[in-house]
Structures are given as C-alpha cells and as structure tokens.
PDB file of C-alpha atoms and ligand atoms in Angstrom:
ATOM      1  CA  UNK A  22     -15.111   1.997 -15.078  1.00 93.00           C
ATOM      2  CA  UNK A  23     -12.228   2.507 -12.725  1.00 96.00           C
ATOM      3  CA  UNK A  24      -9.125   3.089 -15.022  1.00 97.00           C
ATOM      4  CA  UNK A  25      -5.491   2.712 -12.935  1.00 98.00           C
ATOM      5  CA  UNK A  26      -2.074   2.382 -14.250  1.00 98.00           C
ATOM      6  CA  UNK A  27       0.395  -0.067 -12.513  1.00 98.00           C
ATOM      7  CA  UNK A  28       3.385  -1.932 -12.760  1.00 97.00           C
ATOM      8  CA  UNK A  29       4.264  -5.809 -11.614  1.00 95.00           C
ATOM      9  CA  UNK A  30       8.066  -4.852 -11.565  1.00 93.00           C
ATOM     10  CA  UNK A  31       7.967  -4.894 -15.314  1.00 91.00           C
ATOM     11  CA  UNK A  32       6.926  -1.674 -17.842  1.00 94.00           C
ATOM     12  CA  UNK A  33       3.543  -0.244 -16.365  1.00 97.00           C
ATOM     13  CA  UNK A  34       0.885  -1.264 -18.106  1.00 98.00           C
ATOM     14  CA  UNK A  35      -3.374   0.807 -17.773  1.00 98.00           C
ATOM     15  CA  UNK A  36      -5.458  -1.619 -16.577  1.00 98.00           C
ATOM     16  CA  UNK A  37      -9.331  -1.478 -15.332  1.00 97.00           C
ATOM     17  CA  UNK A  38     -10.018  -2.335 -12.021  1.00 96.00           C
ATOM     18  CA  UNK A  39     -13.248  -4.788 -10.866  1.00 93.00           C
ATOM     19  CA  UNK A  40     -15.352  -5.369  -8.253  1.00 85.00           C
ATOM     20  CA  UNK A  41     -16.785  -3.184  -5.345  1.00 80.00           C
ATOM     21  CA  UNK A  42     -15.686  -0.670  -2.976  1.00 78.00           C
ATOM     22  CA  UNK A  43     -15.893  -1.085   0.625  1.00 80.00           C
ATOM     23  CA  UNK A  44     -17.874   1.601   2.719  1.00 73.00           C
ATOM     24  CA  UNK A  45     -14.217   2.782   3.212  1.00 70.00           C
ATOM     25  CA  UNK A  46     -13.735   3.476  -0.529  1.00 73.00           C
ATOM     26  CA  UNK A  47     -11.163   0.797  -0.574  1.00 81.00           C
ATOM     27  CA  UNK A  48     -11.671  -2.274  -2.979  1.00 87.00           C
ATOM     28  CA  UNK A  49     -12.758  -5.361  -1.650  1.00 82.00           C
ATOM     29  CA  UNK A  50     -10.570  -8.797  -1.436  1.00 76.00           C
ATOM     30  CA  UNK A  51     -12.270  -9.626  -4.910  1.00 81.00           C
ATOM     31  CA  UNK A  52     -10.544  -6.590  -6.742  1.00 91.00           C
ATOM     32  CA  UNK A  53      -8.523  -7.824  -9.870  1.00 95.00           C
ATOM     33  CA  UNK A  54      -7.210  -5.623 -12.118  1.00 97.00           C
ATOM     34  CA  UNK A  55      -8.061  -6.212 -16.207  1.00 97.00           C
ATOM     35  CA  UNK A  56      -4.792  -5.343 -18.294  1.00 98.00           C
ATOM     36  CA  UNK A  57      -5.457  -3.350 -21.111  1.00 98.00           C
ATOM     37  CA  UNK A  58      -3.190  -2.959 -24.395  1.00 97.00           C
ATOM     38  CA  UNK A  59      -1.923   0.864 -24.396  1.00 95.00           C
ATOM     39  CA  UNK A  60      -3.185   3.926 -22.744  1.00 95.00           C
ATOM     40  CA  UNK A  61      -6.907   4.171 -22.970  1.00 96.00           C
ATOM     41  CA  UNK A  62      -7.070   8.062 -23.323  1.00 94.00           C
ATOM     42  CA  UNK A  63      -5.648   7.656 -27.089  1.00 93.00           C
ATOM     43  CA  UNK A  64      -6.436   3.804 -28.271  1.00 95.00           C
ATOM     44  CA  UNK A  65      -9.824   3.337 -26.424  1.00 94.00           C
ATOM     45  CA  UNK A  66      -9.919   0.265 -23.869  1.00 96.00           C
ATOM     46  CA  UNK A  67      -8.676  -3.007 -25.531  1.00 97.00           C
ATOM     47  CA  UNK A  68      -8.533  -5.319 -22.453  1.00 97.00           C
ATOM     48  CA  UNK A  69      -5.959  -8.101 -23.127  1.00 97.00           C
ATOM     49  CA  UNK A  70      -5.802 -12.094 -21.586  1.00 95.00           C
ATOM     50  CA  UNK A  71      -3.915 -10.831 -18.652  1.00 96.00           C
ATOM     51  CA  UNK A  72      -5.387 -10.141 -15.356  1.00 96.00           C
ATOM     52  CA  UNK A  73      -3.407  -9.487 -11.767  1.00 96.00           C
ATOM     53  CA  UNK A  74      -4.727  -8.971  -8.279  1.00 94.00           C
ATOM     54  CA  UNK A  75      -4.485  -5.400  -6.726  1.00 93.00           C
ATOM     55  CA  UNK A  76      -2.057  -6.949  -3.835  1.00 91.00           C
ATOM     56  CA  UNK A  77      -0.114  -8.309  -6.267  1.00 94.00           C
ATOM     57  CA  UNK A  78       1.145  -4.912  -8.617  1.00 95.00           C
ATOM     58  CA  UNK A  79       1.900  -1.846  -7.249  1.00 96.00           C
ATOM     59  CA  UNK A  80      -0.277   1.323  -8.483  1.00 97.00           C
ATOM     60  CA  UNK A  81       0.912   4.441 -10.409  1.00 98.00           C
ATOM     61  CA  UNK A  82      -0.218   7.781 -11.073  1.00 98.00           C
ATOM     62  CA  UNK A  83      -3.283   6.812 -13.106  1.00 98.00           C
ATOM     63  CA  UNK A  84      -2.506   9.777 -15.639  1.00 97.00           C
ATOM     64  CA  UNK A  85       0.864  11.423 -17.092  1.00 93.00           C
ATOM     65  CA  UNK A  86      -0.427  14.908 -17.754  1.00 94.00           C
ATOM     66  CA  UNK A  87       0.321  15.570 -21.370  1.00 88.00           C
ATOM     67  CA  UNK A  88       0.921  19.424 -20.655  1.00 95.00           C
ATOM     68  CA  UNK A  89       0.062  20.739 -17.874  1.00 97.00           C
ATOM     69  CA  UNK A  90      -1.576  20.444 -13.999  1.00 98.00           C
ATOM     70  CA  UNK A  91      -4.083  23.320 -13.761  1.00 98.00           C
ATOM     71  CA  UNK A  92      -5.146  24.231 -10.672  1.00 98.00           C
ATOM     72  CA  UNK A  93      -7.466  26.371  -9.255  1.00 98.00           C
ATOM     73  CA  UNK A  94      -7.387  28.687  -5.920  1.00 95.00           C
ATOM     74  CA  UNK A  95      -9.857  29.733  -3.506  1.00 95.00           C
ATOM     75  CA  UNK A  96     -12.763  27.557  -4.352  1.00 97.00           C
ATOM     76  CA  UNK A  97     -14.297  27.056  -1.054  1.00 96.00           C
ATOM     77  CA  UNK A  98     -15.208  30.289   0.295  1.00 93.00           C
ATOM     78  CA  UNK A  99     -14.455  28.694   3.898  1.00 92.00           C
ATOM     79  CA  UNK A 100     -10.633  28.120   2.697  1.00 91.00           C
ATOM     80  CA  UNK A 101     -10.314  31.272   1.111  1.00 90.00           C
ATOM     81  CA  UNK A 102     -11.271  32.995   4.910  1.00 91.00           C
ATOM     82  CA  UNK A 103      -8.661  30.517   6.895  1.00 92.00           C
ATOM     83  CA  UNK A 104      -6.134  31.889   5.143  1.00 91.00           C
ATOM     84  CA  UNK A 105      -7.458  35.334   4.805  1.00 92.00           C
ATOM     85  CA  UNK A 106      -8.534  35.767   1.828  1.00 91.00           C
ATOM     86  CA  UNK A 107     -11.524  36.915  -0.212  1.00 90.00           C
ATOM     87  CA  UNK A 108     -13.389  34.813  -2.725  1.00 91.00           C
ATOM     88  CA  UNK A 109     -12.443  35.320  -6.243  1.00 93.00           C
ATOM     89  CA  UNK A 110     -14.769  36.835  -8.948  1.00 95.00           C
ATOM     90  CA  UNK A 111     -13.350  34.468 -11.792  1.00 96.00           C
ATOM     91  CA  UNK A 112     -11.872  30.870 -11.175  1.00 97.00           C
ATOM     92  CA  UNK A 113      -8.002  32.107  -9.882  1.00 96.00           C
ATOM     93  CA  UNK A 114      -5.589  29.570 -12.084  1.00 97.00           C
ATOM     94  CA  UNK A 115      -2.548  28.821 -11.432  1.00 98.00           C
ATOM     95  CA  UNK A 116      -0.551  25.695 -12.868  1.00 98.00           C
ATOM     96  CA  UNK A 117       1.335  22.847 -11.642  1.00 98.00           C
ATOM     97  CA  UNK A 118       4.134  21.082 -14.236  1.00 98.00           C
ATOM     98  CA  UNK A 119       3.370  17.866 -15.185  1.00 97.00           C
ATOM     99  CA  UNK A 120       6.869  16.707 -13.315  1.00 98.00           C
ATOM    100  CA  UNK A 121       4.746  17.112 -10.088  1.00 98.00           C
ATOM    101  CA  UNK A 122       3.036  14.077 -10.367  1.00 98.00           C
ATOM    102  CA  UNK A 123       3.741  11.028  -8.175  1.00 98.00           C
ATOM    103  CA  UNK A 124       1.288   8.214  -7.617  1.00 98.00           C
ATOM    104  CA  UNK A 125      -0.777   6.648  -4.850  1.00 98.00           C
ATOM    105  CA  UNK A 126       2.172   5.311  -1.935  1.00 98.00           C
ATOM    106  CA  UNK A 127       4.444   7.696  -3.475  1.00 98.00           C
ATOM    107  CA  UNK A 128       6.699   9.957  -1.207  1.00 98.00           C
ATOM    108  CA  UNK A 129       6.380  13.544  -0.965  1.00 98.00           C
ATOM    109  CA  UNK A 130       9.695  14.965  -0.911  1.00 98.00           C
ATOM    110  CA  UNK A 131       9.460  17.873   2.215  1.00 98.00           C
ATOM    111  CA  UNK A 132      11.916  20.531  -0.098  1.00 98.00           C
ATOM    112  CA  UNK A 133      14.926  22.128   2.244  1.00 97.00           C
ATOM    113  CA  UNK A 134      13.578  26.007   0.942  1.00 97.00           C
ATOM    114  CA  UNK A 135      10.053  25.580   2.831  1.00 97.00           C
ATOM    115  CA  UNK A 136       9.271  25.246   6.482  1.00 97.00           C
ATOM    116  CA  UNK A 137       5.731  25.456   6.048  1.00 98.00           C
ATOM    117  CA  UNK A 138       4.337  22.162   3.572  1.00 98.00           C
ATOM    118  CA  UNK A 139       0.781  22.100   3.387  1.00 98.00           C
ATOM    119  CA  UNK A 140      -1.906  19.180   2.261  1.00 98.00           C
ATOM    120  CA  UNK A 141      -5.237  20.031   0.330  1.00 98.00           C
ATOM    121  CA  UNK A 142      -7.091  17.235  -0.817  1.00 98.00           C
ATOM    122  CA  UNK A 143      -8.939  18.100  -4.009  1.00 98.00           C
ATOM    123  CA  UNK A 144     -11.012  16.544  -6.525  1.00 98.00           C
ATOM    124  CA  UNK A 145      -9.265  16.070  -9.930  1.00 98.00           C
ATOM    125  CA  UNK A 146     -10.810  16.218 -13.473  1.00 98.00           C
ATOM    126  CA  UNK A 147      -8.717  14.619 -16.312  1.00 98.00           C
ATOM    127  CA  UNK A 148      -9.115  15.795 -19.351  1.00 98.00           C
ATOM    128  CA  UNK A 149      -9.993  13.284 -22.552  1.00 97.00           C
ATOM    129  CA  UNK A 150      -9.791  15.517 -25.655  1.00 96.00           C
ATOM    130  CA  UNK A 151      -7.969  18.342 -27.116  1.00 97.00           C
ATOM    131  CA  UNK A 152     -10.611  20.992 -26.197  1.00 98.00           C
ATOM    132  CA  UNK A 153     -10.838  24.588 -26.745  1.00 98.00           C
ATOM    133  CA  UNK A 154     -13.490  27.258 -25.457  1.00 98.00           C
ATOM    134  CA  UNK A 155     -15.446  24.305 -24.402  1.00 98.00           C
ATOM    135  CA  UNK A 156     -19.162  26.096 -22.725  1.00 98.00           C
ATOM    136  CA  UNK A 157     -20.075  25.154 -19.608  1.00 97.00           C
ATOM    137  CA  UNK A 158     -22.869  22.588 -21.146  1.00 96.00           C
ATOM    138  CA  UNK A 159     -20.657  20.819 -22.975  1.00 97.00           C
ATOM    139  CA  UNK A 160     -17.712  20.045 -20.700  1.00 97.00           C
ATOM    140  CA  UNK A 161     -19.057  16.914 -19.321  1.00 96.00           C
ATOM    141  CA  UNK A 162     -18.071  15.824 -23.139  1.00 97.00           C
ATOM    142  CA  UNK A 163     -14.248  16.679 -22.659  1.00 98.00           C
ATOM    143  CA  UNK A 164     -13.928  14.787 -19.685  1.00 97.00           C
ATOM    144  CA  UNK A 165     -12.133  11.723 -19.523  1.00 97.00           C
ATOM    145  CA  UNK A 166     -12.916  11.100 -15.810  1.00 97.00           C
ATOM    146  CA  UNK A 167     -12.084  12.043 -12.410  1.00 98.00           C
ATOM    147  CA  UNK A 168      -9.713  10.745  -9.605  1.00 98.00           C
ATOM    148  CA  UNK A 169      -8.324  12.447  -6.326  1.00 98.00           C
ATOM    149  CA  UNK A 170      -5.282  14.844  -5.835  1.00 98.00           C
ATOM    150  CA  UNK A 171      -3.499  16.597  -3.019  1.00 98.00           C
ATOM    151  CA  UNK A 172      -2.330  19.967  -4.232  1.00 98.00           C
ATOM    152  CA  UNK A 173       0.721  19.941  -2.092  1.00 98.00           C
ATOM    153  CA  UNK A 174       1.808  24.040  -1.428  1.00 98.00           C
ATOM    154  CA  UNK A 175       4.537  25.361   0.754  1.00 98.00           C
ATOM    155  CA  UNK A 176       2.535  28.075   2.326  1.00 97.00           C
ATOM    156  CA  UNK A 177       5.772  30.194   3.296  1.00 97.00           C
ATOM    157  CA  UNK A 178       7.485  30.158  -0.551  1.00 97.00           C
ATOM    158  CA  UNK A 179       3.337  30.891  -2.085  1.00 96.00           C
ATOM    159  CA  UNK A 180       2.943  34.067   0.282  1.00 94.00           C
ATOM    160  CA  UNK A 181       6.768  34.761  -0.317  1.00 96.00           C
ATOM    161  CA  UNK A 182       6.736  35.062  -3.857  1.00 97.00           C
ATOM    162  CA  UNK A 183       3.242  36.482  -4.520  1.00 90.00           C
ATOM    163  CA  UNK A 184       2.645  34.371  -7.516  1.00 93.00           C
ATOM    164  CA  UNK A 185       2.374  30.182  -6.936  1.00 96.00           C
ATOM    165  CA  UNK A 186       4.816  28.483  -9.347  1.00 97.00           C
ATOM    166  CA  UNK A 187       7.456  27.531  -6.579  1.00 97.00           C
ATOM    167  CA  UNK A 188       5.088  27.403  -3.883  1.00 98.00           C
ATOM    168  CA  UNK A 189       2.980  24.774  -5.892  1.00 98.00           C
ATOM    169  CA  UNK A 190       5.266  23.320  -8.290  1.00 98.00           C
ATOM    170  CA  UNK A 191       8.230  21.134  -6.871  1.00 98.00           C
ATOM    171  CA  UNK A 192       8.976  17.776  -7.937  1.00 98.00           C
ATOM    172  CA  UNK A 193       6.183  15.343  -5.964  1.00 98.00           C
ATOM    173  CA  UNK A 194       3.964  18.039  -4.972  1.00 98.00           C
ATOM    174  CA  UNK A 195       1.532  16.696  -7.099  1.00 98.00           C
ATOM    175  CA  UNK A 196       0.047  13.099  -5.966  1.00 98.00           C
ATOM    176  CA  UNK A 197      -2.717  11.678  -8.073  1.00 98.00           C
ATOM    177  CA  UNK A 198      -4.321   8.790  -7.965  1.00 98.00           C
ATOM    178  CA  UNK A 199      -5.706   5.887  -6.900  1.00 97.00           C
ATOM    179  CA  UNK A 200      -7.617   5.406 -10.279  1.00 97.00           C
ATOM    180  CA  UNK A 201      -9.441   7.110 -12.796  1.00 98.00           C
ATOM    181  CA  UNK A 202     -13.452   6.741 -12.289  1.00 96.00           C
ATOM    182  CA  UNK A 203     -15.257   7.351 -15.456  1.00 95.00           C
ATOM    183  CA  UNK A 204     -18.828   6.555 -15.051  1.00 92.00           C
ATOM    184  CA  UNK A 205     -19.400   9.444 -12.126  1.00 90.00           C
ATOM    185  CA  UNK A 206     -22.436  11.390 -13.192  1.00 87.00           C
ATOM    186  CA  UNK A 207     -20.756  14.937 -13.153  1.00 86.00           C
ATOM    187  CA  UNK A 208     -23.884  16.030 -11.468  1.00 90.00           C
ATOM    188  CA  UNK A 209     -22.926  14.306  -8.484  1.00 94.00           C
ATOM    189  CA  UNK A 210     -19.950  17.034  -7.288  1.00 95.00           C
ATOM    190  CA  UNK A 211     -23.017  19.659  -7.443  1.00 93.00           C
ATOM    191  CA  UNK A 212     -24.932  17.700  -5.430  1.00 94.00           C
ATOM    192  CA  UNK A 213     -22.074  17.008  -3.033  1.00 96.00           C
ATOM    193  CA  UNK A 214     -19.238  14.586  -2.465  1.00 95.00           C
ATOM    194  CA  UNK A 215     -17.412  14.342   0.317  1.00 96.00           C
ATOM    195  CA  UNK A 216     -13.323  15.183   0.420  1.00 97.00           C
ATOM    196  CA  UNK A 217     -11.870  14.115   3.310  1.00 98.00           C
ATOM    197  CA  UNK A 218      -8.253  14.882   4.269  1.00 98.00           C
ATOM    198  CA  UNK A 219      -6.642  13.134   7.088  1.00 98.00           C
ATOM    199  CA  UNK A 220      -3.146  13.640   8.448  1.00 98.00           C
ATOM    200  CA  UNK A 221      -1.557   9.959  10.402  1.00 98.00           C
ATOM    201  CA  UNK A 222      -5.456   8.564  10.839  1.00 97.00           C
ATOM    202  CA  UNK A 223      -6.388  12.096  12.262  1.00 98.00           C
ATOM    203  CA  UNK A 224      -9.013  13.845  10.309  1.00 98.00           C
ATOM    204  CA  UNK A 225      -7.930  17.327   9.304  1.00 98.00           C
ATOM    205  CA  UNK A 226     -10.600  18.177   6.307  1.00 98.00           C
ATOM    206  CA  UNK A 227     -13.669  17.634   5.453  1.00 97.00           C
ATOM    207  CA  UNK A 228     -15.730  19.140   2.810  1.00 97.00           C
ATOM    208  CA  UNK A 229     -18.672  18.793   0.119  1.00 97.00           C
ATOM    209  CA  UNK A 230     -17.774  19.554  -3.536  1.00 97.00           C
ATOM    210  CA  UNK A 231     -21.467  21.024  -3.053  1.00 96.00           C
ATOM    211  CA  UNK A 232     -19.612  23.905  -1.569  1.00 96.00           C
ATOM    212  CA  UNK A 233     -17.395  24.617  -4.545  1.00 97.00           C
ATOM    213  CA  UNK A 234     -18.005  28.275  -5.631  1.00 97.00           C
ATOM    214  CA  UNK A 235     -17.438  27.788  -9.524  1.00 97.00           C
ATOM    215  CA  UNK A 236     -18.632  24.006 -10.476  1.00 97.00           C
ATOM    216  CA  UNK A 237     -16.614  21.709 -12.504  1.00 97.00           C
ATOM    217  CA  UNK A 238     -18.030  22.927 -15.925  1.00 97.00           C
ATOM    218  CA  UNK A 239     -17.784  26.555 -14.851  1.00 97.00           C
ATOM    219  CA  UNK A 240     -14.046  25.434 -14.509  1.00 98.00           C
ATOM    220  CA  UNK A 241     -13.529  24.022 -17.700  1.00 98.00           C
ATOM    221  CA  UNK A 242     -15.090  26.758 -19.860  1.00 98.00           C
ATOM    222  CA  UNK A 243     -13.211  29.214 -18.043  1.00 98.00           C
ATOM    223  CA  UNK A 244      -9.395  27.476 -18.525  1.00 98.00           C
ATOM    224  CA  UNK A 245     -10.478  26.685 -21.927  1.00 98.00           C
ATOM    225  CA  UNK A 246     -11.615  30.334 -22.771  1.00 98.00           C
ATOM    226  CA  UNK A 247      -7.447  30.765 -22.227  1.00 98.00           C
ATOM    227  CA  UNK A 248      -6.123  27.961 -23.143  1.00 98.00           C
ATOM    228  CA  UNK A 249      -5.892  24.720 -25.041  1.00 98.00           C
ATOM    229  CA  UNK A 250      -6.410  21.360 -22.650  1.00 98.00           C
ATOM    230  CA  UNK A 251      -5.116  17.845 -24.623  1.00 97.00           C
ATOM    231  CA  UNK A 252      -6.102  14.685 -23.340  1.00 97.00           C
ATOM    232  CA  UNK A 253      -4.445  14.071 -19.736  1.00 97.00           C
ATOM    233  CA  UNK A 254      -4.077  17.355 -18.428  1.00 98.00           C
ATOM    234  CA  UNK A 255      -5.341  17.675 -14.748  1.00 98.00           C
ATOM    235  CA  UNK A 256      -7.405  20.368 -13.287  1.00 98.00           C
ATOM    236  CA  UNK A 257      -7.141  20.303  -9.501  1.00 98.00           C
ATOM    237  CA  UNK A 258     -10.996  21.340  -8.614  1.00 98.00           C
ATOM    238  CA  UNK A 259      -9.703  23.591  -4.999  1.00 98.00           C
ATOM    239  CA  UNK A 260      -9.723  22.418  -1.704  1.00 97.00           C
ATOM    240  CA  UNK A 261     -11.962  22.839   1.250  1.00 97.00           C
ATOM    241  CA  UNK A 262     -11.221  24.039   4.500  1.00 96.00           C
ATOM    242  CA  UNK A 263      -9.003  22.487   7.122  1.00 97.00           C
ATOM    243  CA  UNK A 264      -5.616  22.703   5.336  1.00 97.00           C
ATOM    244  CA  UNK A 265      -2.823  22.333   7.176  1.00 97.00           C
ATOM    245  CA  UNK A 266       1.123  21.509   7.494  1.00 98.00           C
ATOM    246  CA  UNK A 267       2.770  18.036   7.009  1.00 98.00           C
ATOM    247  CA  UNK A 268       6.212  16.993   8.646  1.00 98.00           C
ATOM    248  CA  UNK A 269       8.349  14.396   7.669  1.00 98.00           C
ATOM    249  CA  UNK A 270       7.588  10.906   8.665  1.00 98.00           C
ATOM    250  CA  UNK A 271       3.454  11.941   8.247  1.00 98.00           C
ATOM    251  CA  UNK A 272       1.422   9.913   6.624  1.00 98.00           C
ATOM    252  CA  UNK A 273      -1.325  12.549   4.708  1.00 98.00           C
ATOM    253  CA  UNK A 274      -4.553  10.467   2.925  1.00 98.00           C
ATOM    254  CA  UNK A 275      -7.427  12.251   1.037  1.00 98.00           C
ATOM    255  CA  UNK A 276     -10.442  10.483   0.442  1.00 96.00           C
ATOM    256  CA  UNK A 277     -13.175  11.457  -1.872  1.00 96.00           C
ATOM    257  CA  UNK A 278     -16.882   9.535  -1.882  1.00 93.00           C
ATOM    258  CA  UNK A 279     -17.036   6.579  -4.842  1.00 91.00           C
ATOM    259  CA  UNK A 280     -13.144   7.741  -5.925  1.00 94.00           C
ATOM    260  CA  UNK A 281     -11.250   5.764  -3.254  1.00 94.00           C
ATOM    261  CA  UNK A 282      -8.659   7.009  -0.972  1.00 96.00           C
ATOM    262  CA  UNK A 283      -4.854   8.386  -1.856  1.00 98.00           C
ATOM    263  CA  UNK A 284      -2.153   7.885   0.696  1.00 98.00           C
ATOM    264  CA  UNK A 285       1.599   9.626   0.344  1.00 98.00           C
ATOM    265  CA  UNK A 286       4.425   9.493   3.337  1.00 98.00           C
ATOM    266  CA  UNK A 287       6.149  12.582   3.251  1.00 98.00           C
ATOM    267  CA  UNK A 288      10.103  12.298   3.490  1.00 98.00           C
ATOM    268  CA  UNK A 289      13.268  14.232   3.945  1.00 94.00           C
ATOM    269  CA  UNK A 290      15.546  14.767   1.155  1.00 82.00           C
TER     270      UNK A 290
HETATM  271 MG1  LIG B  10      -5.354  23.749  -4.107  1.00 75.03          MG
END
C-alpha cells in the first residue's frame, strides 16, 4: 500500500495511492488517490467516499516525524572513502529535527552560512510503534514502511563544527517523500535496491542498498539500544557514493527502485 499525504488547497488529508508504477517509478495516468479519515500511523486506514486524481492535489511530506529524524553516517564504505573517511565499527548517528522536513516539490532553502550544500539520496524507514531495544529479528515489526529522503548537509559547516547538528539540521534540509510504501519485503534492501541521485536530469549517484554496511534491522536495534523511537520518526538509512554540491536554481531528484522518485528545486533565501 502506498500511503501519501496531500492537500487540494484545503487541510491535508493521508490518502492511499492506486494503480501501477511506470518503469520510471512514476505512477501511471490511472493513479487516484483513496482519502482516508485521519493519519493511518495512529487510527489504522479508514478510507472514506472521497477519491482525487494525483494531478489534481498537490503531495506533502508523507510523514511529520513525531520526535526526531535519525540519521545515520558512513554506510557505504565507497562514501565513507570519497570523503576520506574510514568505515565505522557501530552505526555513527546523528539526528536531524523534525522541522527539517519538507515534501516532494518542496524548495530547499540554500542557507547564507554554507557555500558548500550537498545532496545524498537515502532510503528512509518510518517508524510505526513506540519501540524500545527492538533486536535485529524483530524490527521488521516496528516498521511502518519506507519512502525516500535526501539528507541535505552543508559539507563546509559538518567538517567546520566537528559534530553534524548545523551541518545537517537547517530548516528544509530534510525532503521526504513521495509516499510511504508498506508492503516492501524488508528483505529486498539486502538483496539490493537501487538509489539513484540525479542533479538537473544528470545522474550523479547510483548505488545498491545491497552495499549498506549495517542493514536496516542492524539499524534499528542499534538506535533503539539508545533510544526510544514513537511512531513517525525517520531513520535516514546513509547514502551511497557520488554525493555532491547543489546551487541555486538546481533541480536535485533521488530515485529509489518500487519507492518512486523525489524532486526538490533548491532556492536562495
Ligand atoms: Mg546521509
């Protein structure tokens, strides 16, 4: 099921999205989009006598993290080397406030204190259920589903201040979306999906989640041997290699196999 949030001009409403996606991971001319009473995550999906076509509403981030964005660094050993560094023993957290988010068409806002604004597309896993040293066998049960995110970093302000929280954590450096996919079998990232990053149409990365160093339920038993995750928090899975800086007026889209495609301009302030 393919869970979205969206608004006609009036309050956003969650809705489920139908039909097929193109080779392209877009949705075909068919796509229609199911209106659903509340937010799934807390009253389940009640869909109501209401139903819109994708052209016609305008998507939103598919998830308001209830706490917190955590993200994880270094978890592609060939992005760990392109920007010198060595692979981590542990999963390297870091978070992201929930203020980040923007949704899909969204504009990331290019901050005056950075002259160096990175992309990294990344595979996101949102959270379902207030979960606590969850093992690795069981996280598949604490996940609500998955969608894609950019991790958006100025690269000067992370080296500059050592640790990541104003590097990582300005207003809009956190897009999300298109939709929330909840029927991927979480076996699938081990096998390999592909994350593909491309900067105005040019492609710029391209990865497997197959090359992911800890695995999704590595992840979550790790954040959740430290901390408490409630329904909608984010964790932002790493990024592959082939990151790389934006500029205002670029267009930056990240793709991931069977989760569609995310597309954010970037702007000036
Ligand atoms: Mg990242």
């Amino acid at each position: 099921m393919r869970i979205c949030r969206f608004t006609t001009g009036e309050d956003p409403l969650y809705g489920v999205l139908t039909g097929d996606l193109d080779e392209y991971g877009q949705p075909g001319d068919d796509a229609v989009i199911v209106a659903l009473a509340g937010d799934p995550l807390y009253v389940g999906v009640k869909p109501l006598d209401q139903e819109h076509r994708l052209e016609d509403v305008r998507l939103l981030a598919p998830v308001l993290p209830r706490s917190k964005v955590v993200g994880i660094g270094r978890n592609y050993a060939a992005h760990a080397a392109e920007l010198g560094n060595d692979v981590p023993e542990e999963p390297l957290m870091f978070l992201k406030p929930n203020t980040s988010v923007i949704g899909p068409g969204d504009p990331i806002v290019y901050p005056r204190q950075t002259e160096n604004l990175h992309f990294e597309g990344e595979v996101a896993v949102v959270i379902g259920r207030i979960c606590r040293d969850v093992p690795p066998e069981q996280a598949t049960d604490v996940i609500h589903g998955y969608t894609i995110g950019n991790d958006v970093t100025a690269r000067d302000l992370q080296k500059s201040d050592v640790q990541f929280t104003r590097g990582k954590g300005f207003d809009t450096f956190c897009p999300l979306g298109p939709w929330i996919e909840t029927d991927l079998d979480p076996q699938a990232f081990a096998d390999g999906v592909r994350v593909q990053t491309h900067l105005n149409g040019d492609l710029k990365q391209d990865g497997s989640t197959s090359d992911m160093i800890f695995d999704i339920p590595t992840l979550v038993a790790h954040i959740t041997s430290v901390m408490t995750l409630l329904p909608g928090d984010v964790i932002l899975t790493g990024t592959p290699e082939g990151v790389g800086p934006m500029e205002v007026g670029d267009e930056v889209e990240v793709s991931v196999a069977g989760l569609g495609a995310l597309t954010n301009p970037v702007v000036k302030r």
